[in-house]
Short mmCIF file of N, CA and C in Angstrom, two decimals:
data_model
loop_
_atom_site.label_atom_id
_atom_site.label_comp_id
_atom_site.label_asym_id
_atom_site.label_seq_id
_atom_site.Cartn_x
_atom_site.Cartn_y
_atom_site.Cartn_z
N UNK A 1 124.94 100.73 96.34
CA UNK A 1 124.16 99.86 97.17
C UNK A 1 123.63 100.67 98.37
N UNK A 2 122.28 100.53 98.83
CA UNK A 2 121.60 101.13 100.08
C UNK A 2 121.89 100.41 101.17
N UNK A 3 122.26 101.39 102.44
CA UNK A 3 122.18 100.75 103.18
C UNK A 3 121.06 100.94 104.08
N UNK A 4 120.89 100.29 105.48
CA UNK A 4 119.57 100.41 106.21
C UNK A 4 119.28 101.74 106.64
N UNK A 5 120.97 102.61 106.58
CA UNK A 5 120.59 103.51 107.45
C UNK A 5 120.06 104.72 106.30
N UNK A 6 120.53 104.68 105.04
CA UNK A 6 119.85 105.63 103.72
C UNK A 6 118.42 105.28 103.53
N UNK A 7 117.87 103.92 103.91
CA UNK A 7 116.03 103.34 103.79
C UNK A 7 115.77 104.05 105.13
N UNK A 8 116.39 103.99 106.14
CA UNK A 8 115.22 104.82 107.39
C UNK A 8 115.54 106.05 106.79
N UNK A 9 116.66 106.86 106.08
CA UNK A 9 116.28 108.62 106.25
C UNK A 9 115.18 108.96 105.37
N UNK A 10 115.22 107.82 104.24
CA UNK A 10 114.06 107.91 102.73
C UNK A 10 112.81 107.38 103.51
N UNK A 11 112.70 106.69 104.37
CA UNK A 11 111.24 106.25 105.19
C UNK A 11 110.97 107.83 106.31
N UNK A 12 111.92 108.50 106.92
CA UNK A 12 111.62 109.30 108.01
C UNK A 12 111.12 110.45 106.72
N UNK A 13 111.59 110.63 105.75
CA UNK A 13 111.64 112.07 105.12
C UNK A 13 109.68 111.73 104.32
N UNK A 14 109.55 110.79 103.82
CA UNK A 14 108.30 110.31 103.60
C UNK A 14 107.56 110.77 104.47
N UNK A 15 107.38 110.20 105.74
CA UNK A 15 106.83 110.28 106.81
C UNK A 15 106.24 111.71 107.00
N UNK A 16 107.16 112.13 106.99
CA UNK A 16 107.08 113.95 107.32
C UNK A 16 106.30 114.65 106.29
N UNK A 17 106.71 114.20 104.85
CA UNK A 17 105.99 114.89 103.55
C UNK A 17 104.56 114.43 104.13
N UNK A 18 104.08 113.37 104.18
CA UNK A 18 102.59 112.83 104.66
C UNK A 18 102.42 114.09 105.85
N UNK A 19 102.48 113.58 106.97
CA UNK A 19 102.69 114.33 108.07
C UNK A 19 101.97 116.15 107.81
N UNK A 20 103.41 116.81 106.62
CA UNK A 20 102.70 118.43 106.62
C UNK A 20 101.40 118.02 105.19
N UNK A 21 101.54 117.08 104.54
CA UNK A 21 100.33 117.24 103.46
C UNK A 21 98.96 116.92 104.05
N UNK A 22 98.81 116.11 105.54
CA UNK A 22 97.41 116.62 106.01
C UNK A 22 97.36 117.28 107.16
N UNK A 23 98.21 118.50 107.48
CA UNK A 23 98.09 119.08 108.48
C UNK A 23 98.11 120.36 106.80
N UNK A 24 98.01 120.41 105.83
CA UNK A 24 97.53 121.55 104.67
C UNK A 24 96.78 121.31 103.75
N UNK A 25 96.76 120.19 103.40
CA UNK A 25 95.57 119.87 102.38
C UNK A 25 94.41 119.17 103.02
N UNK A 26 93.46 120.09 102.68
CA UNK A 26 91.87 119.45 103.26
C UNK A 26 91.68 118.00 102.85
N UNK A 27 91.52 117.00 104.01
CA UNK A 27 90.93 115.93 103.45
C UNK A 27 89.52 115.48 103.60
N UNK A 28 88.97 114.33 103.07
CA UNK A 28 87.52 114.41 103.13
C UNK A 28 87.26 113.59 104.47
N UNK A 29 86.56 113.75 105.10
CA UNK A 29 85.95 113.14 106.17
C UNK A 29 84.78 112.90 105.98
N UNK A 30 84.00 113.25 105.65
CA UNK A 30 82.63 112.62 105.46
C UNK A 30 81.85 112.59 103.65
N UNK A 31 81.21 111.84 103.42
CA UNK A 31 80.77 111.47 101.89
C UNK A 31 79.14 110.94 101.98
N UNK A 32 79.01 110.92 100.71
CA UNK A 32 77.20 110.36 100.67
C UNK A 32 76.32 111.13 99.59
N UNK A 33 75.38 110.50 99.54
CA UNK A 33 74.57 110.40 98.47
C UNK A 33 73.57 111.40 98.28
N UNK A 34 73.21 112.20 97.72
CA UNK A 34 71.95 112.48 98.14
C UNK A 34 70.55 112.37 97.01
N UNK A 35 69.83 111.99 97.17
CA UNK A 35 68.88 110.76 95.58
C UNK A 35 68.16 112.04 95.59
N UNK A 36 67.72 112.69 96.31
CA UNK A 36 66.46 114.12 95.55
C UNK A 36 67.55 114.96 94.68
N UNK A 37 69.09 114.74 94.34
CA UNK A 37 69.33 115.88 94.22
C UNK A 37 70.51 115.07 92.96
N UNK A 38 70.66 114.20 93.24
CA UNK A 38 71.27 113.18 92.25
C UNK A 38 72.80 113.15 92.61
N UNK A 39 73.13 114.43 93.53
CA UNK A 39 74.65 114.33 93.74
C UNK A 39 75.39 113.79 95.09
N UNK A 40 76.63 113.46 94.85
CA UNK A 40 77.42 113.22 95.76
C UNK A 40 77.77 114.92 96.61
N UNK A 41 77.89 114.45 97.76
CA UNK A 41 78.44 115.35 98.59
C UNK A 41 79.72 115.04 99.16
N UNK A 42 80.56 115.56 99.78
CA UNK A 42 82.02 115.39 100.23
C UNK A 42 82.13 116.43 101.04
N UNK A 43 82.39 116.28 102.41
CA UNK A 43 83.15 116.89 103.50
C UNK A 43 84.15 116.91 103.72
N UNK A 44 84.84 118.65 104.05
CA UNK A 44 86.89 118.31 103.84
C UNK A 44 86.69 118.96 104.94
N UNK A 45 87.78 118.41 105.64
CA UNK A 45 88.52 118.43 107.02
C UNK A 45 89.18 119.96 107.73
N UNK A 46 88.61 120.95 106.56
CA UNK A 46 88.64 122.59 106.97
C UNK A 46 87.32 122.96 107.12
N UNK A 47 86.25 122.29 107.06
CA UNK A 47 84.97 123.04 106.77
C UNK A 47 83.87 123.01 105.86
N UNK A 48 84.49 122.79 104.52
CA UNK A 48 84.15 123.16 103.38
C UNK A 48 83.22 122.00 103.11
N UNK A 49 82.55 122.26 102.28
CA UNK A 49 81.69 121.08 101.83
C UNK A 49 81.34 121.17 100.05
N UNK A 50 81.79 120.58 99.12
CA UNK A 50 80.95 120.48 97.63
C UNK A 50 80.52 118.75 97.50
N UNK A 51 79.90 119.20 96.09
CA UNK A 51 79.09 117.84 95.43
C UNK A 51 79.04 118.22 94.54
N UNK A 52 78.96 116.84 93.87
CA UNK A 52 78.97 116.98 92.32
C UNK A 52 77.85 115.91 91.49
N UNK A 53 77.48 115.89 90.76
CA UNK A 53 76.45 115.13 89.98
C UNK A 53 76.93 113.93 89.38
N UNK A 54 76.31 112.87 90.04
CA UNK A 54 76.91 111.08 90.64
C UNK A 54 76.71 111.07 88.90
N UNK A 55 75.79 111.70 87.71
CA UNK A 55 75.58 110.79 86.73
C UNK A 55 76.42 111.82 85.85
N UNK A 56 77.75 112.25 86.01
CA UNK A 56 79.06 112.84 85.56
C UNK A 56 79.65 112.07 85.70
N UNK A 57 79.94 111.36 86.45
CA UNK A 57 81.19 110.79 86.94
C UNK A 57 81.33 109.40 86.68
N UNK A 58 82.82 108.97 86.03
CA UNK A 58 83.15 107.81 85.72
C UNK A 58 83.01 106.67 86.33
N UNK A 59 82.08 105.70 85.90
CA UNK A 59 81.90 104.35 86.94
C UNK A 59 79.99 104.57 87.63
N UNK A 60 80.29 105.78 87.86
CA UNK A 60 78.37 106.49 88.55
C UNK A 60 77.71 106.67 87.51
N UNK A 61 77.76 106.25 86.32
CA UNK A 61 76.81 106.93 85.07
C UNK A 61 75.50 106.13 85.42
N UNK A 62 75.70 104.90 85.64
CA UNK A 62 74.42 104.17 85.57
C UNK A 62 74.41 103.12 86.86
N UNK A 63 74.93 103.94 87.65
CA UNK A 63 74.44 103.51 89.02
C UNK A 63 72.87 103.61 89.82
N UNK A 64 72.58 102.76 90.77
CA UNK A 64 71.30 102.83 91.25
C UNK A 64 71.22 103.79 92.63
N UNK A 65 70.83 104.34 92.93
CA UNK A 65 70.74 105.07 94.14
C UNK A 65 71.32 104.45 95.62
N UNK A 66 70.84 103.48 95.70
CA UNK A 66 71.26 102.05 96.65
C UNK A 66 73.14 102.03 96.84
N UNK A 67 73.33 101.91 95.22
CA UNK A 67 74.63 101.69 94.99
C UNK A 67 75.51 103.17 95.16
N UNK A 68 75.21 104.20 95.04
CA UNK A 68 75.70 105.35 95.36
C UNK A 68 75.52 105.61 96.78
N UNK A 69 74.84 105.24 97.25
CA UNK A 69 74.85 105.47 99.02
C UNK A 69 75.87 104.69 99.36
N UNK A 70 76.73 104.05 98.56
CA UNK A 70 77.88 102.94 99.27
C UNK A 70 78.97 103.81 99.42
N UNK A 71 79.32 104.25 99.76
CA UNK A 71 80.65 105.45 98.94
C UNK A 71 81.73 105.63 100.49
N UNK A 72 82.75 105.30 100.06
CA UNK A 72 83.44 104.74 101.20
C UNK A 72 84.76 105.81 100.75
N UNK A 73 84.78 106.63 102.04
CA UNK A 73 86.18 107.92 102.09
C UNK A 73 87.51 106.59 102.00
N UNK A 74 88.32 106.52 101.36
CA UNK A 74 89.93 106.14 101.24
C UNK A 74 91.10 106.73 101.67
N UNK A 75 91.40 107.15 102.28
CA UNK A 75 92.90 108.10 102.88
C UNK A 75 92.58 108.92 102.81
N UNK A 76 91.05 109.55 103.05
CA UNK A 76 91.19 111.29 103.05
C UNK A 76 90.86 111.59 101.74
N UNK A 77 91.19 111.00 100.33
CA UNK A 77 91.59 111.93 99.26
C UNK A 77 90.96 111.35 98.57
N UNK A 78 90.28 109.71 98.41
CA UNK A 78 89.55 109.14 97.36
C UNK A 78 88.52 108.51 97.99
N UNK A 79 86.84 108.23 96.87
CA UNK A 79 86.37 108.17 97.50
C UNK A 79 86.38 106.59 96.39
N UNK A 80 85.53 105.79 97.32
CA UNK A 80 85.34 104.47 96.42
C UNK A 80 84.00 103.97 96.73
N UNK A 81 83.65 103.06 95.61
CA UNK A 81 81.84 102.25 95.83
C UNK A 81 82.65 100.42 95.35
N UNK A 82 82.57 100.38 95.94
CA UNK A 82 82.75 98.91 96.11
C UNK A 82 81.89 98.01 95.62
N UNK A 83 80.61 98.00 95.67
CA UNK A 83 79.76 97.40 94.35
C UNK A 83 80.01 97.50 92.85
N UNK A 84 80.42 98.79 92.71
CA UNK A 84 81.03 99.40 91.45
C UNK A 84 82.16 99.43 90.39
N UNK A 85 83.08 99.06 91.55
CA UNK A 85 84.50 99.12 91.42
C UNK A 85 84.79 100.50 90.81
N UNK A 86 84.24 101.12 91.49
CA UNK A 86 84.42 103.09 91.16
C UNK A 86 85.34 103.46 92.31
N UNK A 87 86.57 104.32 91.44
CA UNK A 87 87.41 104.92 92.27
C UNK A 87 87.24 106.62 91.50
N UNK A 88 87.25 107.76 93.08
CA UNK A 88 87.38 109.10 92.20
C UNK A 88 88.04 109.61 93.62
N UNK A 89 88.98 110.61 92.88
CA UNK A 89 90.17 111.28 93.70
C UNK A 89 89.31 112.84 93.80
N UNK A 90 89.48 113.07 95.31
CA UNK A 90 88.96 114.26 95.73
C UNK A 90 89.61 115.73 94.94
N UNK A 91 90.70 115.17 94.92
CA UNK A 91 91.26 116.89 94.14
C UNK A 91 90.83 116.72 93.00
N UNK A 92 90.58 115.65 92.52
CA UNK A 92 90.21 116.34 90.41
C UNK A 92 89.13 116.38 90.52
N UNK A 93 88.11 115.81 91.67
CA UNK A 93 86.57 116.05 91.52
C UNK A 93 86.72 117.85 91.85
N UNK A 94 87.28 118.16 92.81
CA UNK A 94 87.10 119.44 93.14
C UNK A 94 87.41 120.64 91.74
N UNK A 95 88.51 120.46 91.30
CA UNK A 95 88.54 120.65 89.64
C UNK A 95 88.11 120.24 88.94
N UNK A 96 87.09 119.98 88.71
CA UNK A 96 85.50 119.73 87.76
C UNK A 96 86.41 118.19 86.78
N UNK A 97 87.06 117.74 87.98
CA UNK A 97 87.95 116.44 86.49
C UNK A 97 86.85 115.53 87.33
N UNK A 98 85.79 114.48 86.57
CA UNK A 98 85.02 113.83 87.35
C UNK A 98 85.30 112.06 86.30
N UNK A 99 86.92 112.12 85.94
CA UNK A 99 87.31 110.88 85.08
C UNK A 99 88.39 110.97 84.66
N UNK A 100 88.57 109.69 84.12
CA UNK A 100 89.94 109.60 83.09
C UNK A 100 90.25 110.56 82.20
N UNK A 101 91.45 111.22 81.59
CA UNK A 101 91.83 111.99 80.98
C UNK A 101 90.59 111.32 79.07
N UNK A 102 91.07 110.26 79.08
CA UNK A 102 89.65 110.01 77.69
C UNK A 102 88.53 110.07 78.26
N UNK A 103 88.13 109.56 79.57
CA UNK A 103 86.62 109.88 79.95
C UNK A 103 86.15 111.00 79.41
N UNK A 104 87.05 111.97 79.96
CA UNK A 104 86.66 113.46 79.97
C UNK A 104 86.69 113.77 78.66
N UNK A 105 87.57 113.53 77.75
CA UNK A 105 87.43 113.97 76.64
C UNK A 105 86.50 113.18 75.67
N UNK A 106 85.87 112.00 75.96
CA UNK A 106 84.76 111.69 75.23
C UNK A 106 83.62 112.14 75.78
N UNK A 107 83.28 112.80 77.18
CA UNK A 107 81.93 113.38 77.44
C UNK A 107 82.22 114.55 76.86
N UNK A 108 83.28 115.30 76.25
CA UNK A 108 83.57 117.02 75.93
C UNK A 108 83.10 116.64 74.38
N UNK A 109 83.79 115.79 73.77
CA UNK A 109 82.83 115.47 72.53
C UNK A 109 81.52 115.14 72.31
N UNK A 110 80.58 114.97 73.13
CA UNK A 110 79.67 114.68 73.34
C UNK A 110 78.67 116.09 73.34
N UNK A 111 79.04 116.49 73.94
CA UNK A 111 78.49 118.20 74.50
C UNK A 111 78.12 118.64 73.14
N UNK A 112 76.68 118.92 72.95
CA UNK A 112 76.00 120.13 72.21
C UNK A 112 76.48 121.49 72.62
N UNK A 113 76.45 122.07 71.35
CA UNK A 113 76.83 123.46 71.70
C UNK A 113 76.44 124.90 69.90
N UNK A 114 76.01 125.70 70.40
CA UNK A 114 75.84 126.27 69.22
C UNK A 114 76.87 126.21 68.24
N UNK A 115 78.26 126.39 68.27
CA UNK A 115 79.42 126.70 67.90
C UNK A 115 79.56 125.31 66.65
N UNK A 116 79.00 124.13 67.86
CA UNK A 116 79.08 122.59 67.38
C UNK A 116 78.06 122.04 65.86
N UNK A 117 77.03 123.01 66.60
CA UNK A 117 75.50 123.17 65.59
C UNK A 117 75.77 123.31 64.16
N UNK A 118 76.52 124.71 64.06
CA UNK A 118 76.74 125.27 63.31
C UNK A 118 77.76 124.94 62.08
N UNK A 119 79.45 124.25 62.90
CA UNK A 119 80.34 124.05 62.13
C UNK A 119 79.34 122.42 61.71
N UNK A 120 78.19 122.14 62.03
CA UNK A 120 78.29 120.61 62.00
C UNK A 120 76.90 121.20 60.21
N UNK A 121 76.33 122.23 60.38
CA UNK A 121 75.42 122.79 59.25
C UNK A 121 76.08 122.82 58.08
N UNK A 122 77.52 124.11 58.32
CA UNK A 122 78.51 124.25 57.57
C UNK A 122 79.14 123.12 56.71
N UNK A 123 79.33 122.21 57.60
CA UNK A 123 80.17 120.75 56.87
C UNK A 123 78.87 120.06 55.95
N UNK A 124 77.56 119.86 56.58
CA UNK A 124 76.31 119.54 55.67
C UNK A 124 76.23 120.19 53.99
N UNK A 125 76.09 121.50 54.36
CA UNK A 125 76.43 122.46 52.94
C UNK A 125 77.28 122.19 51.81
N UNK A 126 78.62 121.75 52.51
CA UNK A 126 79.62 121.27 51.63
C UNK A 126 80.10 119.51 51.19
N UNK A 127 79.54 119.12 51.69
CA UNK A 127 78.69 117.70 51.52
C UNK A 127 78.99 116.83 52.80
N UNK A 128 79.23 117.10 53.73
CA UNK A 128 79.68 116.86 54.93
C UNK A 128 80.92 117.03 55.02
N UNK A 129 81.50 115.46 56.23
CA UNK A 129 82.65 115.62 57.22
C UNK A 129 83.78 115.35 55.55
N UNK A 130 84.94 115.56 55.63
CA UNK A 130 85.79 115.40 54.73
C UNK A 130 86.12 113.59 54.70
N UNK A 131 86.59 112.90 53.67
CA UNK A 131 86.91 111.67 54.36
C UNK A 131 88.51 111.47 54.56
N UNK A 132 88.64 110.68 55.50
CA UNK A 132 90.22 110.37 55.42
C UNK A 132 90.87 109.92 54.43
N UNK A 133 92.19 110.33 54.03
CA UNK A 133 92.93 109.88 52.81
C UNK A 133 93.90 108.71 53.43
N UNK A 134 94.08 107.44 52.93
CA UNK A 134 95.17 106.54 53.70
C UNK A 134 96.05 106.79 53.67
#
């Protein structure tokens, strides 16, 4: 059984983890749209500045310009559009993750590629895709 005084050391020790994670990890302070260029921009709290292309990203595929200028910083680390109900976390945008673990892997299936061209010729030749056996 917990007592009050084991919940304040698990509340003080929290506290502190927060505390050194934005006095070391860049957070975003400033966000926005930019329509000549199609991408989001993001400002982190060392300096730095990237963006990424609003019609990548999960929830922004078929957003209106209007609706991408909404883009509202969340704790530093996520950004959100509230018309949208689009949520994207600053660290996986910064690692080119711009979605869900299937997002991402149904835009990677998607992707043309010579390699793709080719095994897709190959399978034609031999009368195509194989079919599944039950």
């Amino acid at each position: 059984m917990r007592n009050d005084h084991d919940i304040e050391k698990q509340m003080d020790a929290a506290y502190e983890r927060g505390r050194i994670r934005r006095e070391t990890v860049p957070q975003a302070i400033a966000a926005g749209y930019d329509a000549t260029t199609g991408r989001v921009t993001v400002e982190l709290s060392n300096g730095t500045r990237f963006e990424f292309p609003a019609s990548q990203a999960q929830g922004l595929e078929r957003a209106t310009p209007e609706q991408l200028a909404q883009v509202e910083i969340m704790g530093g680390y996520g950004l959100h559009w509230e018309a949208l109900d689009a949520d994207l976390l600053v660290p996986e945008l910064m690692a080119g993750l711009f979605g869900s673990r299937a997002y991402m892997a149904a835009k990677a299936g998607r992707q043309a590629s010579p390699a793709k061209a080719a095994a897709a010729r190959r399978n034609g030749v031999k009368g195509g895709r194989p079919r599944k056996v039950a």
